[in-house]
Amino acid sequence: MIEKRIRDDFPLLRRTVGGKPLVYLDSAATSLKPEAVIEAEAAFYREVGANVRRGVYELGAEATERYESARAKVAALLGAQADEVVFTRGTTEALNLAAWALGETIVEPGDEVLVTEMDHHANLLPWQELVRRKRARLSAIAVTAEGDLDLEDFRRKLSPRTRVVALPHVSNVLGTINPVPEVAAAAHEAGAVVVLDGAQSVPHMPVDVRELGADLLAFSGHKALGPTGIGVLWGKAELLRELPPLIVGGEMVREVWLTWARYDDPPARFEGGTPPIAQAVGLGAAVDYLQAIGMEEVRGHGERLTALALEGLLARPGVTVYGPKEASRRGALVALNLRGIHPHDVATLLDRQGIAIRAGHHCAQPLHRRLGIPASCRVSFHVYNTEDEVAQLLTAVDQVFQELS
Amino acid sequence: MSYEEVILDHWRHPRNKGRLSQPDAAAVEANPLCGDVVRIELKTAEGKVAEARFEGEGCAISQAASSLLTELIQGKSVAEAAALTDEDLLRALGGVVRTRLSCALLPLRALRKALAGLREGTPPG
Ligand SMILES: Cc1ncc(COP(=O)(O)O)c(C=O)c1O
């Protein structure tokens, strides 16, 4: 039971919405931030403030120290080396960088990139752009009726021309935890690079990049109790060394002449311009906060709440739940629909009770098309959510049925 | 909880729902992001909206607003129907939360498109 002492750390949980206490069930979109994160970011501006890397004076050195210490914390979280951690603006930018860099190095006309039907647009559009630019081909691994990746379809589509396999670790709609080690092993055998969208996994469960076997992994700080504007692209050192930058300019070079330049080594090579320093420091504090709880415990809590929500929702005849039916096979989120009621109506009526859920296509239009629905409701959890909040959700769902059917 | 009574009433008992056999004006508007679709059809006579119908799919607010809109314009002159403002419709609905304005105003967009077609003499789409 981690919820009691933890809730006090999140100032937003003291807020009311329309006179009701906030029940925040949209952490898959962005998480709330603990005081420690807000304070770490503010403290950077109050106590240090300087730019990183170029300062010869004391404050410049301190800024660089705090920035690099945040990098080391992220590396430890992922079981990686610090020089494998590139700071970006978020998952989207990290995946754009990955697609750009791989496109410049390993994708030739006629090659193939494999994505999945369950990808977030952030892990789809960069690959669409890449194949357009390189005159390569894009295909998508099918999703089964159960909401799993269709591994037979994967094996069928994987070919010696496949250069990249990009997939979500955890689907932001179905919740499915994909079998990454298995996919990575097959992809590597075919000579492909594996790019993992970790936006919904890294904030919620232990993630060890070596165990997973991926080559590149992206996630966002703001879904992991950290600030907005900061994210990470992790890459295997051997691979990162071969990749070109997407953003060029200051802070990422060794030597610059008027007509050419020699770029720095990773990770600096990929961090052109002044980075989001205070946000990186805030992310470091978020990692500390998560590590103090323990990622196993974070996962356990999310799984318990998801199991409760699933049990309650599946027991209600008018409710359709998407994705695997066992909490052990999913991340801390559940997408659903109420028969005959539009998701936006559900979200608006719940909002009137102070319950914040998401309704829409969750940046996964192709997946919703595959499911044959225009939109869905999604509830998602993090460390500060409680069993009581799940119970409130279920009661509110019954009330929506009463009101609109 | 609860939507305004007007919205619930029109959602449960839609007025003027269906198609006209030979509309003088018609148009469809959709909100592709949430799947709301509304078609408005009009029959005109002597510069008036003689009959208004709607057909659609989507959330309670967009469908209730469509139903209410057909009532609002029935019998009005074409010019009056064209002059109907966003605020007019929102007020008639008893107010709509600001996160859902695009749902409520979808039928009005369809109506304006249908009336523009009428003015320009393009056959009803
Ligand atoms: C699976 C997945 N990938 C990518 C993203 C995009 O993250 P961001 O908007 O932080 O770049 C999200 C969240 O919106 C997500 O859930």
Coordinates of C-alpha atoms and ligand atoms in Angstrom, one line a residue:
Chain A
M1 CA 0.0 0.0 0.0
I2 CA 1.9 3.0 -1.2
E3 CA -0.9 5.4 -1.8
K4 CA -1.4 7.2 1.5
R5 CA 2.0 8.8 2.0
I6 CA 2.4 9.4 -1.6
R7 CA -0.7 11.4 -2.3
D8 CA 0.5 14.2 0.0
D9 CA 3.5 14.7 -2.3
F10 CA 1.3 15.8 -5.3
P11 CA 0.0 19.4 -4.8
L12 CA -2.5 19.0 -7.7
L13 CA -4.4 16.4 -5.6
R14 CA -5.4 19.1 -3.3
R15 CA -7.2 20.8 -6.1
T16 CA -11.0 20.6 -6.6
V17 CA -12.9 20.6 -9.9
G18 CA -16.3 22.1 -9.8
G19 CA -16.2 21.8 -6.0
K20 CA -15.3 18.1 -6.1
P21 CA -11.9 16.6 -5.3
L22 CA -9.9 15.8 -8.4
V23 CA -9.9 12.2 -9.4
Y24 CA -7.1 12.2 -12.0
L25 CA -7.3 9.2 -14.3
D26 CA -5.3 10.5 -17.3
S27 CA -1.7 9.8 -16.4
A28 CA -1.1 8.1 -19.7
A29 CA -1.5 11.5 -21.3
T30 CA 0.6 13.2 -18.7
S31 CA 1.3 12.4 -15.0
L32 CA 1.0 14.7 -12.1
K33 CA 4.3 16.0 -10.6
P34 CA 5.5 15.5 -7.0
E35 CA 6.7 18.6 -5.0
A36 CA 10.2 17.2 -5.2
V37 CA 10.2 17.6 -9.0
I38 CA 8.6 21.0 -9.1
E39 CA 11.1 22.1 -6.4
A40 CA 14.2 20.6 -8.3
E41 CA 13.3 22.5 -11.4
A42 CA 12.7 25.8 -9.5
A43 CA 15.9 25.3 -7.4
F44 CA 17.9 25.1 -10.6
Y45 CA 16.7 28.5 -11.6
R46 CA 17.1 29.9 -8.0
E47 CA 20.5 28.5 -7.2
V48 CA 22.4 27.9 -10.5
G49 CA 20.6 29.3 -13.6
A50 CA 23.6 29.2 -15.9
N51 CA 23.9 27.5 -19.3
V52 CA 25.6 24.1 -19.6
R53 CA 28.8 23.0 -21.3
R54 CA 30.3 26.4 -22.2
G55 CA 30.7 28.1 -18.8
V56 CA 34.2 28.6 -17.5
Y57 CA 32.8 30.1 -14.4
E58 CA 31.6 28.2 -11.3
L59 CA 27.9 28.5 -12.0
G60 CA 28.4 27.1 -15.5
A61 CA 30.2 24.1 -14.0
E62 CA 27.4 23.5 -11.5
A63 CA 24.8 23.7 -14.2
T64 CA 26.6 21.1 -16.3
E65 CA 27.0 18.9 -13.2
R66 CA 23.3 18.9 -12.4
Y67 CA 22.4 18.3 -16.0
E68 CA 24.8 15.4 -16.4
S69 CA 23.8 14.0 -13.0
A70 CA 20.2 13.8 -14.3
R71 CA 21.6 11.9 -17.3
A72 CA 23.3 9.4 -15.0
K73 CA 20.1 8.9 -13.1
V74 CA 18.1 8.1 -16.3
A75 CA 20.9 5.8 -17.4
A76 CA 20.7 3.9 -14.1
L77 CA 16.9 3.6 -14.4
L78 CA 17.3 2.0 -17.8
G79 CA 20.3 -0.2 -17.0
A80 CA 22.3 1.8 -19.5
Q81 CA 25.5 3.9 -19.7
A82 CA 25.3 7.6 -19.3
D83 CA 26.7 8.3 -22.8
E84 CA 23.8 6.3 -24.3
V85 CA 21.2 8.7 -23.0
V86 CA 20.3 11.6 -25.3
F87 CA 18.0 14.3 -24.0
T88 CA 15.2 15.3 -26.3
R89 CA 12.0 17.3 -26.0
G90 CA 10.0 14.1 -25.5
T91 CA 9.1 10.8 -27.1
T92 CA 8.0 12.4 -30.3
E93 CA 11.2 14.2 -30.9
A94 CA 13.2 11.2 -29.9
L95 CA 11.4 9.0 -32.4
N96 CA 11.8 11.7 -35.1
L97 CA 15.6 11.7 -34.4
A98 CA 15.7 7.9 -34.5
A99 CA 13.9 7.8 -37.9
W100 CA 15.9 10.6 -39.4
A101 CA 19.3 9.1 -38.3
L102 CA 18.5 5.5 -39.3
G103 CA 17.1 6.9 -42.6
E104 CA 20.4 8.6 -43.3
T105 CA 22.5 5.5 -42.4
I106 CA 20.8 2.2 -43.1
V107 CA 17.7 2.6 -45.2
E108 CA 18.0 2.4 -49.0
P109 CA 15.4 2.6 -51.7
G110 CA 13.3 -0.6 -51.7
D111 CA 14.1 -1.4 -48.1
E112 CA 11.3 -2.0 -45.6
V113 CA 10.3 -0.5 -42.3
L114 CA 8.0 -2.5 -40.1
V115 CA 5.7 -0.7 -37.6
T116 CA 2.5 -2.0 -35.9
E117 CA -1.2 -1.4 -36.1
M118 CA -1.1 -0.3 -32.5
D119 CA 1.5 2.4 -32.8
H120 CA 0.9 6.0 -31.5
H121 CA 1.2 8.5 -34.3
A122 CA 4.5 9.5 -32.8
N123 CA 5.9 6.1 -33.8
L124 CA 4.2 6.0 -37.2
L125 CA 4.6 9.4 -38.9
P126 CA 8.4 9.7 -38.6
W127 CA 8.6 6.3 -40.4
Q128 CA 6.1 7.4 -43.0
E129 CA 8.3 10.4 -43.7
L130 CA 11.4 8.3 -43.8
V131 CA 10.1 5.8 -46.4
R132 CA 8.8 8.7 -48.5
R133 CA 12.2 10.4 -48.3
K134 CA 14.2 7.2 -49.0
R135 CA 11.7 5.6 -51.4
A136 CA 11.5 2.6 -49.0
R137 CA 8.3 0.7 -48.0
L138 CA 6.3 0.7 -44.8
S139 CA 4.2 -2.1 -43.5
A140 CA 2.4 -2.7 -40.2
I141 CA 2.3 -5.8 -38.1
A142 CA -1.3 -6.8 -37.4
V143 CA -3.0 -6.8 -34.1
T144 CA -5.1 -9.8 -33.1
A145 CA -8.7 -9.7 -31.9
E146 CA -7.4 -10.1 -28.4
G147 CA -5.3 -7.0 -28.8
D148 CA -1.9 -8.7 -29.0
L149 CA 0.7 -8.2 -31.6
D150 CA 0.2 -10.9 -34.3
L151 CA 3.6 -12.7 -34.1
E152 CA 2.8 -14.9 -37.1
D153 CA 2.1 -11.8 -39.2
F154 CA 5.3 -10.3 -37.9
R155 CA 7.3 -13.3 -39.1
R156 CA 5.5 -13.2 -42.4
K157 CA 6.3 -9.5 -42.9
L158 CA 9.9 -9.6 -41.6
S159 CA 12.3 -10.0 -44.6
P160 CA 16.0 -9.5 -45.4
R161 CA 14.9 -6.1 -46.7
T162 CA 13.5 -5.1 -43.3
R163 CA 15.9 -2.5 -41.9
V164 CA 13.9 -1.2 -39.0
V165 CA 11.2 -2.7 -36.7
A166 CA 9.5 0.0 -34.6
L167 CA 6.9 -0.9 -32.0
P168 CA 5.4 0.3 -28.7
H169 CA 6.6 -1.5 -25.5
V170 CA 3.2 -0.9 -24.0
S171 CA 0.2 0.2 -26.2
N172 CA -1.3 3.5 -25.1
V173 CA -4.8 2.2 -26.0
L174 CA -4.8 -1.6 -25.7
G175 CA -2.4 -1.6 -22.7
T176 CA -0.7 -4.6 -24.2
I177 CA 2.8 -5.3 -23.1
N178 CA 4.5 -6.5 -26.2
P179 CA 7.0 -9.4 -26.2
V180 CA 10.0 -7.2 -27.0
P181 CA 12.8 -9.7 -26.4
E182 CA 11.1 -12.2 -28.8
V183 CA 10.5 -9.5 -31.5
A184 CA 14.0 -8.1 -31.1
A185 CA 15.7 -11.5 -31.4
A186 CA 13.8 -12.2 -34.7
A187 CA 14.4 -8.7 -36.0
H188 CA 18.1 -8.9 -35.3
E189 CA 18.3 -12.3 -37.0
A190 CA 16.9 -10.6 -40.1
G191 CA 19.4 -7.8 -39.7
A192 CA 17.0 -5.1 -38.6
V193 CA 17.3 -2.4 -35.9
V194 CA 14.7 -2.4 -33.2
V195 CA 13.2 0.9 -32.1
L196 CA 11.0 0.8 -29.0
D197 CA 8.5 3.4 -28.0
G198 CA 8.7 3.3 -24.2
A199 CA 6.4 6.2 -23.5
Q200 CA 3.9 4.0 -21.6
S201 CA 6.4 1.5 -20.1
V202 CA 9.4 3.4 -18.7
P203 CA 7.2 5.5 -16.3
H204 CA 5.4 2.4 -15.0
M205 CA 7.6 -0.7 -14.7
P206 CA 11.2 -1.9 -14.5
V207 CA 12.8 -1.4 -17.9
D208 CA 16.2 -2.9 -18.5
V209 CA 17.3 -2.0 -22.1
R210 CA 19.8 -5.0 -22.2
E211 CA 17.1 -7.5 -21.2
L212 CA 14.7 -6.1 -23.8
G213 CA 17.2 -6.3 -26.5
A214 CA 16.1 -3.1 -28.4
D215 CA 18.6 -0.8 -30.1
L216 CA 16.9 2.5 -29.5
L217 CA 14.2 3.4 -26.9
A218 CA 12.2 6.6 -26.5
F219 CA 10.3 8.0 -23.5
S220 CA 8.9 11.3 -22.2
G221 CA 9.7 12.8 -18.8
H222 CA 6.2 14.3 -18.4
K223 CA 4.5 10.9 -18.2
A224 CA 7.1 9.7 -15.6
L225 CA 6.3 12.3 -12.9
G226 CA 8.8 14.7 -14.5
P227 CA 8.5 18.1 -16.3
T228 CA 7.1 18.7 -19.8
G229 CA 9.7 19.5 -22.5
I230 CA 12.2 16.8 -21.6
G231 CA 12.4 13.2 -23.0
V232 CA 15.0 10.6 -23.8
L233 CA 16.3 8.7 -26.7
W234 CA 18.4 5.8 -25.4
G235 CA 20.6 4.1 -27.9
K236 CA 23.2 1.3 -27.9
A237 CA 26.6 3.0 -27.8
E238 CA 27.9 1.2 -30.9
L239 CA 24.8 2.3 -32.9
L240 CA 24.7 5.9 -31.6
R241 CA 28.3 6.4 -32.7
E242 CA 27.2 5.7 -36.3
L243 CA 24.2 8.0 -36.4
P244 CA 24.1 11.6 -37.6
P245 CA 22.3 14.4 -35.7
L246 CA 18.9 15.8 -36.7
I247 CA 19.5 19.2 -35.0
V248 CA 22.8 20.9 -35.7
G249 CA 24.2 24.2 -34.2
G250 CA 25.8 25.1 -31.0
E251 CA 26.9 22.8 -28.2
M252 CA 27.2 19.7 -30.4
V253 CA 30.4 20.3 -32.3
R254 CA 34.2 19.8 -31.9
E255 CA 35.4 22.0 -34.7
V256 CA 33.6 24.4 -37.0
W257 CA 34.9 26.0 -40.2
L258 CA 32.9 28.1 -42.6
T259 CA 32.2 25.3 -45.0
W260 CA 32.3 22.2 -42.7
A261 CA 32.1 21.0 -39.1
R262 CA 33.1 18.0 -37.1
Y263 CA 30.5 16.9 -34.7
D264 CA 30.9 15.8 -31.1
D265 CA 30.5 12.3 -29.8
P266 CA 27.1 11.0 -28.5
P267 CA 25.2 12.1 -26.6
A268 CA 26.3 15.8 -27.2
R269 CA 26.1 15.2 -30.9
F270 CA 22.3 14.9 -30.7
E271 CA 21.7 17.8 -28.4
G272 CA 22.2 20.9 -30.6
G273 CA 21.4 24.2 -29.0
T274 CA 20.8 25.0 -25.3
P275 CA 18.9 21.9 -24.0
P276 CA 16.0 22.0 -21.5
I277 CA 18.3 22.1 -18.6
A278 CA 16.0 22.8 -15.7
Q279 CA 13.6 20.2 -17.2
A280 CA 16.4 17.6 -17.3
V281 CA 17.1 18.3 -13.7
G282 CA 13.4 17.9 -12.9
L283 CA 13.4 14.6 -14.7
G284 CA 16.4 13.5 -12.6
A285 CA 14.3 14.3 -9.5
A286 CA 11.4 12.3 -10.9
V287 CA 13.7 9.3 -11.4
D288 CA 14.9 9.6 -7.8
Y289 CA 11.3 9.7 -6.7
L290 CA 10.3 6.6 -8.7
Q291 CA 13.4 4.8 -7.6
A292 CA 12.7 5.6 -3.9
I293 CA 9.4 3.8 -4.3
G294 CA 11.0 1.1 -6.5
M295 CA 9.9 0.3 -10.0
E296 CA 8.7 -3.1 -9.0
E297 CA 6.4 -1.5 -6.5
V298 CA 5.3 1.1 -9.0
R299 CA 4.4 -1.7 -11.4
G300 CA 2.6 -3.7 -8.6
H301 CA 0.4 -0.7 -7.7
G302 CA -0.5 0.0 -11.3
E303 CA -1.2 -3.7 -11.9
R304 CA -3.5 -3.9 -8.8
L305 CA -5.5 -0.8 -9.9
T306 CA -5.7 -2.0 -13.5
A307 CA -6.9 -5.5 -12.2
L308 CA -9.6 -3.8 -10.1
A309 CA -10.8 -1.6 -13.0
L310 CA -10.8 -4.5 -15.4
E311 CA -12.8 -6.7 -13.1
G312 CA -15.4 -4.0 -12.5
L313 CA -15.7 -3.0 -16.1
L314 CA -15.8 -6.5 -17.5
A315 CA -18.6 -7.3 -15.1
R316 CA -20.8 -4.6 -16.6
P317 CA -22.7 -5.9 -19.6
G318 CA -22.8 -2.6 -21.5
V319 CA -19.0 -2.0 -21.3
T320 CA -16.5 -3.1 -24.0
V321 CA -12.9 -3.2 -22.9
Y322 CA -10.1 -3.2 -25.5
G323 CA -7.0 -5.2 -25.2
P324 CA -5.9 -8.2 -23.0
K325 CA -8.3 -9.2 -20.2
E326 CA -5.5 -9.8 -17.6
A327 CA -3.9 -7.0 -15.8
S328 CA -0.6 -9.0 -15.7
R329 CA -0.3 -8.5 -19.5
R330 CA -1.0 -4.8 -19.6
G331 CA 0.2 -1.4 -18.6
A332 CA -1.6 0.8 -16.1
L333 CA -4.4 1.8 -18.4
V334 CA -7.7 0.6 -19.8
A335 CA -9.5 1.8 -22.9
L336 CA -13.3 1.1 -23.1
N337 CA -16.6 2.1 -24.6
L338 CA -20.1 2.2 -23.1
R339 CA -22.7 0.7 -25.5
G340 CA -24.6 3.4 -27.3
I341 CA -22.9 6.3 -25.6
H342 CA -20.2 8.4 -27.3
P343 CA -16.9 8.6 -25.4
H344 CA -17.1 12.4 -25.3
D345 CA -20.4 12.2 -23.4
V346 CA -18.8 9.8 -20.9
A347 CA -15.8 12.1 -20.4
T348 CA -18.0 15.2 -20.0
L349 CA -20.3 13.5 -17.5
L350 CA -17.4 12.1 -15.5
D351 CA -15.8 15.5 -15.5
R352 CA -18.8 16.9 -13.7
Q353 CA -17.9 14.6 -10.9
G354 CA -14.3 15.7 -10.9
I355 CA -13.2 12.5 -12.6
A356 CA -10.7 13.3 -15.4
I357 CA -10.5 10.7 -18.1
R358 CA -9.5 10.9 -21.8
A359 CA -11.9 10.4 -24.7
G360 CA -10.9 10.3 -28.4
H361 CA -8.5 8.3 -30.6
H362 CA -5.5 8.9 -28.3
C363 CA -3.3 9.6 -31.3
A364 CA -3.9 6.1 -32.6
Q365 CA -6.3 6.5 -35.5
P366 CA -5.2 3.4 -37.4
L367 CA -5.8 1.3 -34.3
H368 CA -9.2 2.7 -33.8
R369 CA -10.1 2.0 -37.4
R370 CA -8.8 -1.5 -36.9
L371 CA -11.1 -1.8 -33.8
G372 CA -14.0 -0.4 -35.9
I373 CA -14.7 2.5 -33.6
P374 CA -14.2 6.3 -34.0
A375 CA -13.0 6.9 -30.5
S376 CA -12.8 5.3 -27.0
C377 CA -12.6 6.3 -23.4
R378 CA -9.3 5.7 -21.5
V379 CA -8.6 5.6 -17.8
S380 CA -5.0 5.4 -16.7
F381 CA -3.2 5.3 -13.4
H382 CA 0.0 6.2 -11.6
V383 CA 1.4 5.9 -8.1
Y384 CA -1.0 8.4 -6.6
N385 CA -4.2 6.7 -7.6
T386 CA -6.2 4.7 -5.1
E387 CA -8.6 1.7 -5.1
D388 CA -11.2 4.1 -3.9
E389 CA -10.8 6.2 -7.0
V390 CA -11.4 3.1 -9.1
A391 CA -14.5 2.4 -7.2
Q392 CA -15.7 6.0 -7.8
L393 CA -15.0 5.5 -11.5
L394 CA -17.2 2.3 -11.6
T395 CA -20.0 4.0 -9.8
A396 CA -19.8 7.0 -12.2
V397 CA -19.9 4.6 -15.2
D398 CA -23.2 3.2 -13.8
Q399 CA -24.6 6.7 -13.5
V400 CA -23.7 7.5 -17.1
F401 CA -25.6 4.5 -18.2
Q402 CA -28.6 5.5 -16.1
E403 CA -28.5 9.0 -17.5
L404 CA -27.9 8.3 -21.2
S405 CA -29.6 5.1 -22.0
Chain B
M1 CA -23.8 14.6 -13.2
S2 CA -26.3 15.4 -15.9
Y3 CA -26.6 17.3 -19.1
E4 CA -29.1 20.1 -19.4
E5 CA -32.7 18.8 -19.7
V6 CA -33.0 20.2 -23.2
I7 CA -30.1 18.2 -24.4
L8 CA -31.3 15.0 -22.7
D9 CA -34.8 15.5 -24.1
H10 CA -33.6 16.0 -27.7
W11 CA -31.1 13.2 -27.4
R12 CA -33.8 10.7 -26.2
H13 CA -36.6 12.0 -28.5
P14 CA -35.0 13.5 -31.6
R15 CA -37.3 15.8 -33.6
N16 CA -37.3 15.9 -37.4
K17 CA -34.9 13.0 -37.8
G18 CA -34.7 11.4 -41.2
R19 CA -34.4 12.4 -44.8
L20 CA -36.6 14.5 -47.2
S21 CA -37.5 13.0 -50.5
Q22 CA -36.4 16.0 -52.6
P23 CA -34.6 18.5 -50.4
D24 CA -33.8 22.0 -51.9
A25 CA -30.7 22.2 -49.8
A26 CA -28.6 19.7 -47.9
A27 CA -25.1 19.4 -46.5
V28 CA -23.0 17.1 -44.3
E29 CA -20.5 18.2 -41.7
A30 CA -18.3 15.8 -39.8
N31 CA -15.8 16.0 -37.0
P32 CA -13.4 13.2 -38.1
L33 CA -11.5 13.2 -34.8
C34 CA -14.5 12.0 -32.8
G35 CA -16.7 10.5 -35.5
D36 CA -19.6 12.9 -35.2
V37 CA -21.5 13.3 -38.5
V38 CA -24.5 15.5 -39.1
R39 CA -26.5 15.9 -42.3
I40 CA -29.0 18.8 -42.5
E41 CA -31.7 18.9 -45.2
L42 CA -34.1 21.7 -46.0
K43 CA -37.2 22.2 -48.1
T44 CA -37.9 25.8 -48.9
A45 CA -41.1 27.6 -50.1
E46 CA -41.6 31.3 -50.6
G47 CA -38.3 32.3 -49.0
K48 CA -39.1 30.2 -45.9
V49 CA -37.7 27.0 -44.4
A50 CA -40.8 24.8 -45.0
E51 CA -39.2 21.6 -43.6
A52 CA -35.9 20.8 -41.9
R53 CA -34.6 17.4 -41.2
F54 CA -31.4 16.0 -39.8
E55 CA -29.6 12.7 -39.8
G56 CA -26.5 11.8 -38.0
E57 CA -24.4 9.8 -35.6
G58 CA -22.3 10.8 -32.7
C59 CA -22.4 12.2 -29.2
A60 CA -25.5 13.3 -27.3
I61 CA -24.6 17.0 -27.7
S62 CA -24.1 17.0 -31.5
Q63 CA -27.3 14.9 -32.0
A64 CA -29.4 17.0 -29.6
A65 CA -28.1 20.2 -31.1
S66 CA -29.1 18.9 -34.6
S67 CA -32.5 18.1 -33.5
L68 CA -33.0 21.4 -31.7
L69 CA -31.6 23.3 -34.7
T70 CA -34.2 21.8 -37.0
E71 CA -36.9 23.1 -34.7
L72 CA -35.4 26.5 -34.4
I73 CA -35.3 27.1 -38.2
Q74 CA -38.6 25.5 -39.2
G75 CA -40.9 28.2 -40.5
K76 CA -38.3 30.9 -40.3
S77 CA -37.3 32.8 -43.4
V78 CA -34.1 31.6 -45.1
A79 CA -32.5 34.9 -44.2
E80 CA -33.3 34.4 -40.5
A81 CA -32.0 30.9 -40.6
A82 CA -28.8 32.1 -42.2
A83 CA -28.5 34.8 -39.5
L84 CA -28.6 32.3 -36.6
T85 CA -25.5 32.7 -34.5
D86 CA -23.4 30.3 -32.5
E87 CA -24.6 32.0 -29.3
D88 CA -28.3 31.6 -30.4
L89 CA -27.9 27.8 -30.6
L90 CA -25.8 27.5 -27.5
R91 CA -28.3 29.5 -25.5
A92 CA -31.2 27.4 -26.8
L93 CA -29.3 24.3 -25.7
G94 CA -29.2 25.8 -22.2
G95 CA -25.4 26.2 -22.3
V96 CA -22.7 23.8 -23.3
V97 CA -19.4 23.2 -21.5
R98 CA -16.5 24.8 -23.3
T99 CA -14.8 21.5 -24.0
R100 CA -17.7 20.5 -26.2
L101 CA -18.5 23.6 -28.3
S102 CA -17.4 21.9 -31.5
C103 CA -19.9 19.1 -31.0
A104 CA -22.7 21.6 -30.3
L105 CA -21.9 23.7 -33.3
L106 CA -21.5 20.9 -35.9
P107 CA -25.1 21.1 -37.2
L108 CA -24.9 24.9 -37.5
R109 CA -21.9 24.4 -39.8
A110 CA -23.9 22.0 -41.8
L111 CA -26.8 24.4 -42.0
R112 CA -24.6 27.2 -43.2
K113 CA -23.1 25.0 -45.8
A114 CA -26.5 23.9 -47.0
L115 CA -27.7 27.5 -47.2
A116 CA -24.6 28.6 -49.1
G117 CA -25.4 25.9 -51.6
L118 CA -28.9 27.2 -51.9
R119 CA -27.7 30.7 -52.5
E120 CA -25.2 29.6 -55.1
G121 CA -27.7 27.3 -56.7
T122 CA -25.6 24.2 -56.4
P123 CA -27.6 21.0 -56.3
P124 CA -28.0 19.6 -52.7
G125 CA -25.0 17.4 -51.8
Ligands
LIG1 C1 2.8 5.2 -26.8 C2 3.1 6.7 -26.9 N1 4.0 7.1 -27.8 C3 4.3 8.4 -27.9 C4 3.7 9.4 -27.2 C5 4.1 10.8 -27.4 O1 4.7 11.4 -26.3 P1 5.1 12.9 -26.3 O2 3.8 13.7 -26.7 O3 5.5 13.2 -24.9 O4 6.1 13.2 -27.3 C6 2.7 9.0 -26.3 C7 1.9 10.0 -25.5 O5 1.2 10.8 -25.9 C8 2.4 7.6 -26.2 O6 1.4 7.2 -25.3

